[in-house]
Amino acid sequence: MAWETVIGLEIHVQLTTKSKIFSGASTRFGAEPNTQACLVDLGFPGVLPVLNEGAVRRAVLFGTAIEAEIARRSVFARKNYFYPDLPKGYQISQYELPIVGRGHVEILLENGERKRIGVTRAHLEEDAGKSLHEDFHGYTGIDLNRAGTPLLEIVSEPDLRSAKEAVAYAKKIHQIVTYLGICDGNMQEGSFRMDANVSVRPVGRKEFGTRTELKNLNSFRFLERAIDFEVERQIDVLESGGQVVQETRLYDAQKDETRSMRTKEEANDYRYFPDPDLLPLVIEDAFIEETVKGMPELPEARRRRFEEEYGLSAYDAEVLTATRPQADYYEAVVAVAGDAKLAANWMMVELFGALNKAGLSLEVSPVSAEALGGLVKRIADDTISGKIAKTVFEEMWRSGRAADEIIEEKGLRQITDSSAIEAIVDEVLAENAQQVENYRNADPKKQPKMLGFFVGQVMKKSQGKANPRQVNELLRNKLG
Amino acid sequence: MSDLHRKSLRELREGLAAGSFTSVELVEHFLARIREHDQTLNTLITVSDKEALQQAGAADERIQKGEAGPLTGIPLIHKDIFCTRGVKTSCGSRMLDNFISPYDATVVERLADAGMVMLGKANMDEFAMGSSNETSYYGPVKNPWDTERVPGGSSGGSAAAVAARLAPAATGTDTGGSIRQPAALCGITGLKPSYGRVSRWGMIAFASSLDQAGPMARSAEDCALLLSAMAGFDERDSTCVDRPVDDYLAALERPVKGLRVGVVKEFFGEGLDSGVGASIEEAMKVLEGLGVELVEVSLPHSRYSVPAYYVVAPAEASSNLARYDGVRFGHRCDDPKDLEDLYKRSRAEGFGAEVKRRIMIGTYALSAGYYDAYYLKAQKVRQVIARDFRNAFEQADLLLGPASPEVAFRLGEKSDDPVSMYLSDIYTIAVNLAGLPALSMPAPRAHGLPVGLQLIGNYFDEGRLLNLAHQLQLATDWHLQTPEGFA
């Protein structure tokens, strides 16, 4: 039987506010355990939450970016359950009335088509602390630094049909939130966490199959592998006459498998109810306008602009706008270099190649955007050839110096003075009389190939500095 | 013995300003009374005598420098529901018997800033759940009018201490009547402000959408002085209303002639003790003598207020009390086997029977499948009750009725019958559900025991409530009567 996969994602995005969603404690990552938890985060008797406006603004930016309705009135609710890293015994979240309503994003499929994926909702909530099970000999350590960190939970429609689509969607959401600057996108530190709801059904059937929820997917690679594993497992179960059990499953990256965490029967009754400590969140039009005014350009718009303004191919525009730092870097190169296409080539081939080889990210590139722009500018204005530029680039990478400085110091400036080039050409022809003879007697079809020899000699004599275009032209004339 | 404990707050202030006595002398006087009487009455869980004398010394300095406010140097007692830095804050529960708060509640902070001196922390029903003060882990408080009887609850320690003149003033909290009912049963004046008038920061939550702190003292004038210092916006409480505080002292003196006072028909029906009813009617006659116009009003849905309250309050409480899990503070059981054992035994040992009952009721009311029928329905009832009040306030400026259907009952009389206990608050609960301000003040005694006259105001109309109460107190001496042995 042929099976169809149905996937929906829930993505928890940690927002970039300096302080927590309901308290003034810092959200900085990596501090000593329990040094960034104030009385509110610790759930002390008598404390009360106060909503962080910055978190609301970030949710509004996201909602606007995915063309969703921003709820003029949303409500914070308590999700009640006992766990040691949940100090109050409830999590403040949004349940029936979330701040961001239905929206959508577009993903690029492997076949080059674009597909619209629905976003059901996005809501604000507080994160829990961390339970540390190692190093405590029979006890569990609790670190409440993370408790109260603002999260935006983004819930997709079950519109995804493969692990690859799920990854493309997750990357798109990652791209949007990092472009907006509402999330640092750091997956190692848990700033972007994914859960996947996965089910399968026979192709052609309308009803969804029973789903399982996969937890603990902290990289795009694990997301893809966990879904692939789970789809195969569900198909195996169904094909051998079994039934999929609705449950939460944990992905184990080491074993590359998912295993049952708890079934529906074991699930908590969260007893949601509106949090009486917080008034309904009422958002005025003016607040939205003010928030959206400073909204950065979104990836889609930037991609289209790169195609139109810089004349880039769809592929180049897609690659260069993949992340905001990348697109910013590119535009800084163009601003100095002038030649947009040449800048794109140099960035994507030479710079990305070097970064890849060194295992570095763009943010820590030894060659700044301004420096690369300076180099590309010298290729564009014929100061140096592309070939020489590669040498200059290597030197820039090593020393961090500017292209012009290296060109001057090493005398790499291209010879464009035609009389100077002519003198070298004449010298070469005189030194290679036999080859000149052979060339002139040769079949005209073979001549272009033979010309290469003379070009090589001239370039060698000029230490690579002669303008290749001029050399070619002069040689062709003189060899006639 | 001096008569410092007989003085009103205004008289105390005048005496302090004139140098007739110092704050330290005042504090020593009340501490001596506490030592003398509190063995019997059990109004205090903690006496903070050292801190009190220190604060009094500082207050005396302020007074000498001429930097004193109207309350500087005057002692008071805080209900043990308010967090007080460095002083045990038990909320009447074994769960918090070991809890020393690291911070002050806003109410505590504001009254301290005003120069008031804390004598100690008042006994109360556990987590404010009770109407008799019998659910306290620290034992019941005795009513100074008859030590065989309860003081009411949950602010019973505060009410009994003020009635017995162990302190000139106290703070209380009122979720369903917890200021007004004990004020009534102990013969003092207690005000529950509008929801949002006083910050809840640092006040241990029972039912967050109903809880409100207020003053408890001997007269409306004293309450006006206290409320002036307590009320006002606090950015740490999102439900606290950012709205200017009225001049309550100025309001006291306004004329009351022509004021329309609605007599709530439903508060005079079945279940009202005839002695209490007669007392309220006597007070009404005096009001008429002051030129007040009495009109009959109806709150047709008020009979639903007790059932609605006993869904909403326990539901919120079940969630508010989840933080007492033995992990970070409060009672932790010995040698827990595992996490579940830690939770179960810490909570089973730390909470008393009434608290457990309400956690169970609240958890049930919020459970999947029951939420709509209970919690949501109860919230709708609140709207209906609020509408009743809106209609009533179209016909009257203030409303009137008894604060409690009967006088103080005997210790143990209702402890085994929760429903009869819950009905003690039948006239007070609707006010909390609607979020309105109300006070209870002494009316003529019945059966030799205090009776509370309840006045209910429109939203943020505390000034008018205090105004009428003050004018009534100027014309009568019911509020000046003191239980025998405590005069």
mmCIF file of N, CA, C and O in Angstrom, chain A residues 323-326 329 355 360-366:
data_model
loop_
_atom_site.group_PDB
_atom_site.id
_atom_site.type_symbol
_atom_site.label_atom_id
_atom_site.label_comp_id
_atom_site.label_asym_id
_atom_site.label_seq_id
_atom_site.Cartn_x
_atom_site.Cartn_y
_atom_site.Cartn_z
ATOM 1 N N THR A 323 20.255 33.944 5.338
ATOM 2 C CA THR A 323 20.246 34.494 6.699
ATOM 3 C C THR A 323 20.435 35.997 6.606
ATOM 4 O O THR A 323 20.980 36.507 5.623
ATOM 5 N N ARG A 324 20.001 36.648 7.653
ATOM 6 C CA ARG A 324 20.103 38.114 7.638
ATOM 7 C C ARG A 324 21.554 38.581 7.659
ATOM 8 O O ARG A 324 21.914 39.488 6.904
ATOM 9 N N PRO A 325 22.434 37.967 8.449
ATOM 10 C CA PRO A 325 23.834 38.412 8.418
ATOM 11 C C PRO A 325 24.447 38.251 7.029
ATOM 12 O O PRO A 325 25.233 39.098 6.583
ATOM 13 N N GLN A 326 24.065 37.171 6.337
ATOM 14 C CA GLN A 326 24.589 36.922 5.009
ATOM 15 C C GLN A 326 24.144 38.011 4.028
ATOM 16 O O GLN A 326 24.955 38.543 3.268
ATOM 17 N N TYR A 329 25.820 41.233 4.835
ATOM 18 C CA TYR A 329 27.217 41.184 4.414
ATOM 19 C C TYR A 329 27.292 41.477 2.908
ATOM 20 O O TYR A 329 28.083 42.305 2.451
ATOM 21 N N LEU A 355 35.615 29.994 4.096
ATOM 22 C CA LEU A 355 34.985 29.833 5.408
ATOM 23 C C LEU A 355 34.703 28.360 5.683
ATOM 24 O O LEU A 355 34.966 27.841 6.775
ATOM 25 N N LEU A 360 34.584 28.087 9.623
ATOM 26 C CA LEU A 360 34.185 29.321 10.311
ATOM 27 C C LEU A 360 32.813 29.781 9.827
ATOM 28 O O LEU A 360 32.396 29.441 8.721
ATOM 29 N N SER A 361 32.126 30.554 10.651
ATOM 30 C CA SER A 361 30.867 31.141 10.206
ATOM 31 C C SER A 361 31.155 32.561 9.727
ATOM 32 O O SER A 361 32.188 33.145 10.045
ATOM 33 N N LEU A 362 30.196 33.084 8.963
ATOM 34 C CA LEU A 362 30.370 34.403 8.356
ATOM 35 C C LEU A 362 30.629 35.488 9.408
ATOM 36 O O LEU A 362 31.399 36.413 9.188
ATOM 37 N N GLU A 363 29.969 35.317 10.566
ATOM 38 C CA GLU A 363 30.074 36.320 11.621
ATOM 39 C C GLU A 363 31.519 36.534 12.080
ATOM 40 O O GLU A 363 31.866 37.599 12.565
ATOM 41 N N VAL A 364 32.365 35.485 11.947
ATOM 42 C CA VAL A 364 33.749 35.630 12.424
ATOM 43 C C VAL A 364 34.737 35.598 11.254
ATOM 44 O O VAL A 364 35.920 35.296 11.445
ATOM 45 N N SER A 365 34.232 35.913 10.063
ATOM 46 C CA SER A 365 35.108 35.893 8.886
ATOM 47 C C SER A 365 36.302 36.829 9.067
ATOM 48 O O SER A 365 36.133 37.982 9.461
ATOM 49 N N PRO A 366 37.526 36.349 8.737
ATOM 50 C CA PRO A 366 38.707 37.215 8.828
ATOM 51 C C PRO A 366 38.659 38.341 7.791
ATOM 52 O O PRO A 366 39.341 39.343 7.957
#
